[in-house]
XYZ file of C-alpha atoms in Angstrom:
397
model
C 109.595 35.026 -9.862
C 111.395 34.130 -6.924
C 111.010 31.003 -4.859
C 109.513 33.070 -2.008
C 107.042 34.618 -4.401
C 106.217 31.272 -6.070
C 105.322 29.391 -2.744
C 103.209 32.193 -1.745
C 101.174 32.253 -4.827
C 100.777 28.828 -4.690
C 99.273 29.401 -1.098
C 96.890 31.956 -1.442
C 94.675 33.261 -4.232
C 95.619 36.233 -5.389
C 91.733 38.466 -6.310
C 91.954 40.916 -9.250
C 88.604 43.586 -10.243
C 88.463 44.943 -13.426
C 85.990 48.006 -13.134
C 84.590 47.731 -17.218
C 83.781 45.225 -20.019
C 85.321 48.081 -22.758
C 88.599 47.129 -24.712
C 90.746 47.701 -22.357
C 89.100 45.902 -19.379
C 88.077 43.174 -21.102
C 92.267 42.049 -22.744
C 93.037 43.130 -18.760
C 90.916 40.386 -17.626
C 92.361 38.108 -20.784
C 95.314 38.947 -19.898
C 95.355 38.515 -16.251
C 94.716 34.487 -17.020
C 98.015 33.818 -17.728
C 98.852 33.530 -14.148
C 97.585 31.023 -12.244
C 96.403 31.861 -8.912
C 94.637 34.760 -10.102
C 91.372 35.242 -9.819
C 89.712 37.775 -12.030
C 86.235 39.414 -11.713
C 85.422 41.741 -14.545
C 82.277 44.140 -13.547
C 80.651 45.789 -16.073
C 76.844 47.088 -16.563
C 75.400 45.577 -19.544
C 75.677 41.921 -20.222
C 76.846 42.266 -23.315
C 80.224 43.512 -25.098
C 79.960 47.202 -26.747
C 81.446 47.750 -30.384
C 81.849 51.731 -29.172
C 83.660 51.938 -32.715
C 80.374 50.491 -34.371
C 77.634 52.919 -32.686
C 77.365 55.237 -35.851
C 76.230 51.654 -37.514
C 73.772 50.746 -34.621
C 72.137 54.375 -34.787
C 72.197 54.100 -38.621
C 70.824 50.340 -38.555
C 73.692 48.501 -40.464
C 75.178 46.240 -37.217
C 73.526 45.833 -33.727
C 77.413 46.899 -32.486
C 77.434 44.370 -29.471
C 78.921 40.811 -28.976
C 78.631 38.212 -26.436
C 81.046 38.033 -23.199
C 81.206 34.473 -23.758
C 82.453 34.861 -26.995
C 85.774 36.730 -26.045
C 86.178 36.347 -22.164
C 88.960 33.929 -21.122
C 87.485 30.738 -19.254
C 87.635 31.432 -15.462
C 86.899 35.311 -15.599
C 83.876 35.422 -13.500
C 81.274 38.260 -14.892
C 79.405 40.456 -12.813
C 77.010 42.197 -14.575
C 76.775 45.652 -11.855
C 77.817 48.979 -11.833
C 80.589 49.833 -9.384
C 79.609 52.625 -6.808
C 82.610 53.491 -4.869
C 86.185 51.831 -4.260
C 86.934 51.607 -0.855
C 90.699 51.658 -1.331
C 90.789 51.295 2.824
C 88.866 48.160 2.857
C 90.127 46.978 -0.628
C 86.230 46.249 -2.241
C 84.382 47.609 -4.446
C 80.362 49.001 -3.455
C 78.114 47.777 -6.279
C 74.854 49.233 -6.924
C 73.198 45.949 -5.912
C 74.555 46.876 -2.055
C 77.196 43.753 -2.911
C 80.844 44.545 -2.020
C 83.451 42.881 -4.207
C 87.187 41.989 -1.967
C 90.269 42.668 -4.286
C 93.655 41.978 -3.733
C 94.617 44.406 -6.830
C 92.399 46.012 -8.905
C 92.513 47.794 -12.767
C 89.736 50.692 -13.157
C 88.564 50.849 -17.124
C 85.609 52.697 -16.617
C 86.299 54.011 -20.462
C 84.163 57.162 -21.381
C 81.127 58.447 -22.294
C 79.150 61.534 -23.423
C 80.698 65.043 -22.324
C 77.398 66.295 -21.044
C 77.268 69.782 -23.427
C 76.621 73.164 -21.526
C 74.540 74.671 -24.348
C 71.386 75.508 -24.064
C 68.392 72.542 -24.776
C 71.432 70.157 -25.444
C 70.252 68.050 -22.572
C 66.748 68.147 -23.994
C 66.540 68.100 -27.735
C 69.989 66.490 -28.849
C 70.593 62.735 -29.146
C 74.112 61.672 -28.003
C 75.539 58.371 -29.141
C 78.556 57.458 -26.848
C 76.991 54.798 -25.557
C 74.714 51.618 -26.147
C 71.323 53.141 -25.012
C 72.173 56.169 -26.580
C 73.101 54.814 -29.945
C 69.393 52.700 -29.616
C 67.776 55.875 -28.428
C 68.739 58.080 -31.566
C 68.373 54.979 -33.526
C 64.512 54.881 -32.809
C 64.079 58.466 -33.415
C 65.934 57.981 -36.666
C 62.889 55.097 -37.493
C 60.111 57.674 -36.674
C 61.569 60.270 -39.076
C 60.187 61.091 -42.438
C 63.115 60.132 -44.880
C 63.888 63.787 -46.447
C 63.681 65.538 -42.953
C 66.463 67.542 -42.338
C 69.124 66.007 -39.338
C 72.517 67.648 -38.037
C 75.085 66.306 -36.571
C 76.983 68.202 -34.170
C 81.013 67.709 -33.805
C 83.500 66.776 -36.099
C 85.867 63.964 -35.008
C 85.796 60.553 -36.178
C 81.920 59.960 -34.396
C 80.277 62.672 -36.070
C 82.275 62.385 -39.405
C 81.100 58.594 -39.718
C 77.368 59.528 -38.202
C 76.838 62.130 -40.981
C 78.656 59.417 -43.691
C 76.426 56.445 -42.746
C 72.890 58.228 -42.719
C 73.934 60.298 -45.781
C 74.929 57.114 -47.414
C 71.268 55.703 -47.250
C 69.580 59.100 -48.601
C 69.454 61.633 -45.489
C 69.181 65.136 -45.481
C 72.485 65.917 -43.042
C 74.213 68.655 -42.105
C 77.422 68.204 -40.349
C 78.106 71.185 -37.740
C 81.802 71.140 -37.073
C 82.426 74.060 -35.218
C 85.978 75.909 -36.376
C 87.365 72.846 -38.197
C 86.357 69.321 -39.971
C 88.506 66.687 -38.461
C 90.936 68.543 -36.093
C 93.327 65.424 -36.315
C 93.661 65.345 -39.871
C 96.256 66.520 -42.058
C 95.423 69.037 -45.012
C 95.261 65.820 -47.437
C 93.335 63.882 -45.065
C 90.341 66.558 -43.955
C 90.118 67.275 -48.218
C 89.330 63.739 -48.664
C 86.759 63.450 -45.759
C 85.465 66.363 -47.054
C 85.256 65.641 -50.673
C 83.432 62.107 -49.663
C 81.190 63.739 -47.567
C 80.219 66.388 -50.286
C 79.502 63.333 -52.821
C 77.433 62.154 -49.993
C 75.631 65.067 -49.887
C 76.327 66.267 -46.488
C 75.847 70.122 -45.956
C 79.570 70.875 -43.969
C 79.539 73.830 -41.634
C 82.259 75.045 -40.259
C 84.633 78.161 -38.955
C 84.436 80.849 -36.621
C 81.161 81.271 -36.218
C 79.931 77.651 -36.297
C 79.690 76.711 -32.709
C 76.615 75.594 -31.578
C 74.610 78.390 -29.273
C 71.581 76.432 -28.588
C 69.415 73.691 -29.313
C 66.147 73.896 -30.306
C 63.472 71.490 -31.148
C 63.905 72.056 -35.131
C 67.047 73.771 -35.304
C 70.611 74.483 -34.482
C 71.322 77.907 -33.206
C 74.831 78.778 -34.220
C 77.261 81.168 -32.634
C 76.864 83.851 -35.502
C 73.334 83.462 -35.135
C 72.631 81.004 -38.101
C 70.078 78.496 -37.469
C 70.068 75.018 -39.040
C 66.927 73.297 -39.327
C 67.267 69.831 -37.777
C 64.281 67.354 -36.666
C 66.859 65.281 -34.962
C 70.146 66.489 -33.753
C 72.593 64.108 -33.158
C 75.834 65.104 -30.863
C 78.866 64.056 -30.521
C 81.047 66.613 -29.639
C 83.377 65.271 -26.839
C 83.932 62.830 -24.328
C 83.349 62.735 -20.629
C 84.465 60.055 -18.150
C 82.773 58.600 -14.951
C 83.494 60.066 -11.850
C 83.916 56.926 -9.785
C 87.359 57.486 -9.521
C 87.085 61.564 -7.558
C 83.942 59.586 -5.683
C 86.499 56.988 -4.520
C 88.527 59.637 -3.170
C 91.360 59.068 -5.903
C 93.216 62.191 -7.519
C 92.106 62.845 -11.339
C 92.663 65.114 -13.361
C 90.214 67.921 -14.455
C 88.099 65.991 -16.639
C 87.885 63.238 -14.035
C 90.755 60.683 -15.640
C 92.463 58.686 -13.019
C 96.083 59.527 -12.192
C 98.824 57.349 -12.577
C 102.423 57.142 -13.014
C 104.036 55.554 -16.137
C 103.386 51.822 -14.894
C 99.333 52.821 -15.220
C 99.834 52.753 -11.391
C 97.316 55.346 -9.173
C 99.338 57.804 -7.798
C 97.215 57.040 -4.547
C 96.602 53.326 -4.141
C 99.874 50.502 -5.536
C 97.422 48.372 -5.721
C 95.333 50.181 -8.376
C 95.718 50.576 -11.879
C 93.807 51.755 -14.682
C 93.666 51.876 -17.913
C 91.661 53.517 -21.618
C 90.091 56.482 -21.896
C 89.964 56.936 -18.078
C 93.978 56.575 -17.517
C 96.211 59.770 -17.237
C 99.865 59.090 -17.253
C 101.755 61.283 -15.886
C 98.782 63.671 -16.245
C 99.752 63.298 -20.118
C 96.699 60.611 -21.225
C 96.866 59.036 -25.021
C 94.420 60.038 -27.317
C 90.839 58.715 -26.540
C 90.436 55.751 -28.781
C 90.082 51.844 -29.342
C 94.044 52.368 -30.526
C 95.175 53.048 -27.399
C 92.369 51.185 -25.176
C 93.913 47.789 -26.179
C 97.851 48.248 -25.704
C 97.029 50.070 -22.025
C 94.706 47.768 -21.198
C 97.257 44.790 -21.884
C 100.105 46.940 -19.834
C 97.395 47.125 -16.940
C 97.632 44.068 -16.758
C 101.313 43.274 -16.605
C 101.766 46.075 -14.254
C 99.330 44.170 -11.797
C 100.685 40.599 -12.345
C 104.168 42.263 -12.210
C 103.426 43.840 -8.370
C 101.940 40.245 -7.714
C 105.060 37.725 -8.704
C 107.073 41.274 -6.149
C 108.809 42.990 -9.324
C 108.781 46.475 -10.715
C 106.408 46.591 -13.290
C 107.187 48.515 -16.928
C 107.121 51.964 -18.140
C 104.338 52.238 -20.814
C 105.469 51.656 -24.447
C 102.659 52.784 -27.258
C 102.944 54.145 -30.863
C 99.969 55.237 -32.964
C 99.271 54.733 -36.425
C 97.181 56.915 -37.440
C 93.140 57.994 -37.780
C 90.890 55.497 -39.364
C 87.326 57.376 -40.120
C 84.380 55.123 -42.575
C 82.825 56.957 -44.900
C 79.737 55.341 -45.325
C 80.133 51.555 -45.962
C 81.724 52.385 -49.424
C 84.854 54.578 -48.830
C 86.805 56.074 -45.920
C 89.823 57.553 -45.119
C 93.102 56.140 -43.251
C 95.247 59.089 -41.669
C 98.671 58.111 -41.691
C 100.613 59.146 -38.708
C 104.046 59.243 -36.598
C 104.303 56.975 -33.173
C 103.648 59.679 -31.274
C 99.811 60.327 -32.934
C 100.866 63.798 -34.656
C 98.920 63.382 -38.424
C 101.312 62.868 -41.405
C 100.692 64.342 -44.786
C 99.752 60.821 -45.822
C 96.360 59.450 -46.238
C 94.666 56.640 -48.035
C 91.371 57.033 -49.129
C 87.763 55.540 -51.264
C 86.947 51.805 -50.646
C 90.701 50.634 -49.954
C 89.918 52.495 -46.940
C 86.779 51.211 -46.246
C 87.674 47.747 -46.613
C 90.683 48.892 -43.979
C 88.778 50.193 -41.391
C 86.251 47.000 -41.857
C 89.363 44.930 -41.268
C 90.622 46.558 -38.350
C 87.131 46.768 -36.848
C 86.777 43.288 -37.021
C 90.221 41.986 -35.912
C 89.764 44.017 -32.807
C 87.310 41.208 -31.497
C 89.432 38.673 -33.018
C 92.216 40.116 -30.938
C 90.110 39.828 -27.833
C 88.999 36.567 -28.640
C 92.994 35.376 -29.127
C 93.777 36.800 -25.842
C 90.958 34.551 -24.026
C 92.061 31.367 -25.908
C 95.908 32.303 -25.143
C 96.464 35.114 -22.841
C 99.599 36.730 -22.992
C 99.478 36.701 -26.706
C 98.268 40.027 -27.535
C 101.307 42.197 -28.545
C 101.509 46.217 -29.937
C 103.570 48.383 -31.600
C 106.276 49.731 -28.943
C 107.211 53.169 -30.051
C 107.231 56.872 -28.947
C 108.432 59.147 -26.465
C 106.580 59.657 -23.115
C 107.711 61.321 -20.124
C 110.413 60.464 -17.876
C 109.057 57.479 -16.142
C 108.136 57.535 -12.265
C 106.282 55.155 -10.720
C 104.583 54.047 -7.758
C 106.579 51.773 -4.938
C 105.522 48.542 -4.241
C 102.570 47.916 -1.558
């Protein structure tokens, strides 16, 4: 920092807004401590913190899937518990629904994702998503009112529905998992044979190839593309993602499914003084996978790309490896896809209650992580690996 810089933030307070209380905006906020002169303001809806990778547990009844702020929020990040409305990148605040406007000097958007809204038929109506907290509770009561042996389906076959169908199967359920053309399009050969032979033992019914698309949802039943129909008194979805559109309602550029556009600092292409980053982040139009994996490590570079613009330097290119796919079986086995940096699946898994007791581990140092990052920020550090495109960023404001 030079002198310049150091006088002037020892002048003036310097007003950061993180838009979400996910992973990533919550080790932003951390993160953002480590400065002083900053002040950070983390809005987010719900009071609480959100397990999102803990939902299938919530909706099965095994963990309530939430934590308190207090517990993993650095001292001094004020919490407003609002939903953003608008960014008026003009005026530099944000609208809340409350009619409150929030000033920012610099602000990171981690709005994170939710369901995809499905255009099938009676979707809307009959089919319980679980991409978010009220949802998960939602299909977690209608799971209580069901007779034990009725029939259930689960719709999608990524890591959600894979560990849905697991956990309910585990505790005696009639499920049938309906996985379109393929179980577990991440996996590897190895890996998708031993989610599938788990599953089996679970005694989930797996349906999948061409014809296995959903068509429509009925009250009772799943209407597949080749006209099958699968009876189901409760049919839970989870095929894809969507993400807010706050960002296109802001008048920033996304990208079709409405992920904010940056440059390889997590800069908007539109606004220096915004960044984002998780799920709703598009990098060179090139976003990471949608996961916790990757929600941590960009929200921690959000961060240093805003404190970076702040102390008048050029903040970093993005740096990220994956590791791989970890999917719970149940709360007795799972399976660990092994992969390369830059998230293609390896012909490597490990699998049963190794596994299991992996994914537990990881689930739970992921708060532990947050928790270190409000007791130290700056502390948090990832795996710096893989090839991304050639970096451009944003000038300075």
């Amino acid at each position: 920092m030079t002198e310049h810089n150091a006088q002037h933030g020892a002048q003036h307070t310097t007003r950061v807004v993180v838009i979400g209380g996910g992973y990533a905006g919550v080790i932003a906020a951390n993160r953002l401590r480590q400065r002083p002169g900053v002040r950070v303001t983390l809005v987010n809806p719900r009071a609480e913190f959100v397990e999102r990778i803990r939902l299938h547990q919530l909706a099965a009844g095994s963990d309530d899937a939430v934590v308190d702020f207090a517990d993993i929020l650095a001292p001094g990040v004020e919490l407003v518990v609002d939903a953003a409305t608008r960014i008026d990148t003009r005026a530099r605040h944000v609208e809340l629904f409350t009619g409150e406007a929030l000033p920012y000097d610099y602000l990171i958007y981690a709005v994170g994702s939710g369901s995809g809204g499905p255009a099938v038929p009676g979707a809307d109506e009959f089919a319980y998503p679980i991409a978010d907290l009220e949802e998960a509770k939602r299909l977690a009561t209608a799971l209580g009112e069901l007779p034990h042996g009725a029939p259930v389906a689960v719709v999608g076959a990524g890591p959600t529905g894979i560990e849905t169908a697991a956990e309910l199967a585990e505790q005696g359920r009639a499920v049938t998992l309906v996985c379109g053309p393929v179980l577990g399009p991440y996996l590897s050969t190895p890996g998708r044979r031993s989610v599938a032979k788990r599953l089996r033992r679970l005694g989930v019914q797996i349906i999948d190839g061409p014809g296995a698309r959903v068509a429509a949802v009925e009250p009772d039943a799943v209407v597949l593309a080749d006209g099958r129909q699968v009876r189901s008194l409760v049919t839970i979805w989870s095929a894809g993602f969507g993400v807010p559109d706050l960002a296109a309602r802001s008048g920033l550029r996304t990208d079709t499914i409405g992920r904010l556009l940056t440059d390889e600092t997590l800069t908007s292409i539109d606004d220096p003084r915004v960044a984002a980053a998780g799920d709703c982040a598009a990098p060179s139009g090139e976003p990471l996978r949608m996961s916790c994996q990757a929600a941590l490590p960009l929200g921690a570079q959000a961060a240093d790309t805003v404190l970076a613009r702040i102390d008048g330097e050029q903040p970093a290119a993005i740096k990220q490896a994956f590791t791989g796919q970890c999917i719970s079986l149940g709360r007795a086995a799972g399976t660990i896809q092994i992969a390369r940096p830059d998230d293609t699946a390896l012909p490597l898994y490990i699998g049963g209650r190794l596994a299991a007791r992996i994914k537990e581990a990881i689930c739970t140092a992921t708060i532990s992580g947050l928790r270190r990052e409000a007791r130290k920020p700056g502390s948090y550090i990832w795996i710096k690996a893989g090839k991304r495109p050639a970096a451009q960023t944003v000038p300075a404001p």
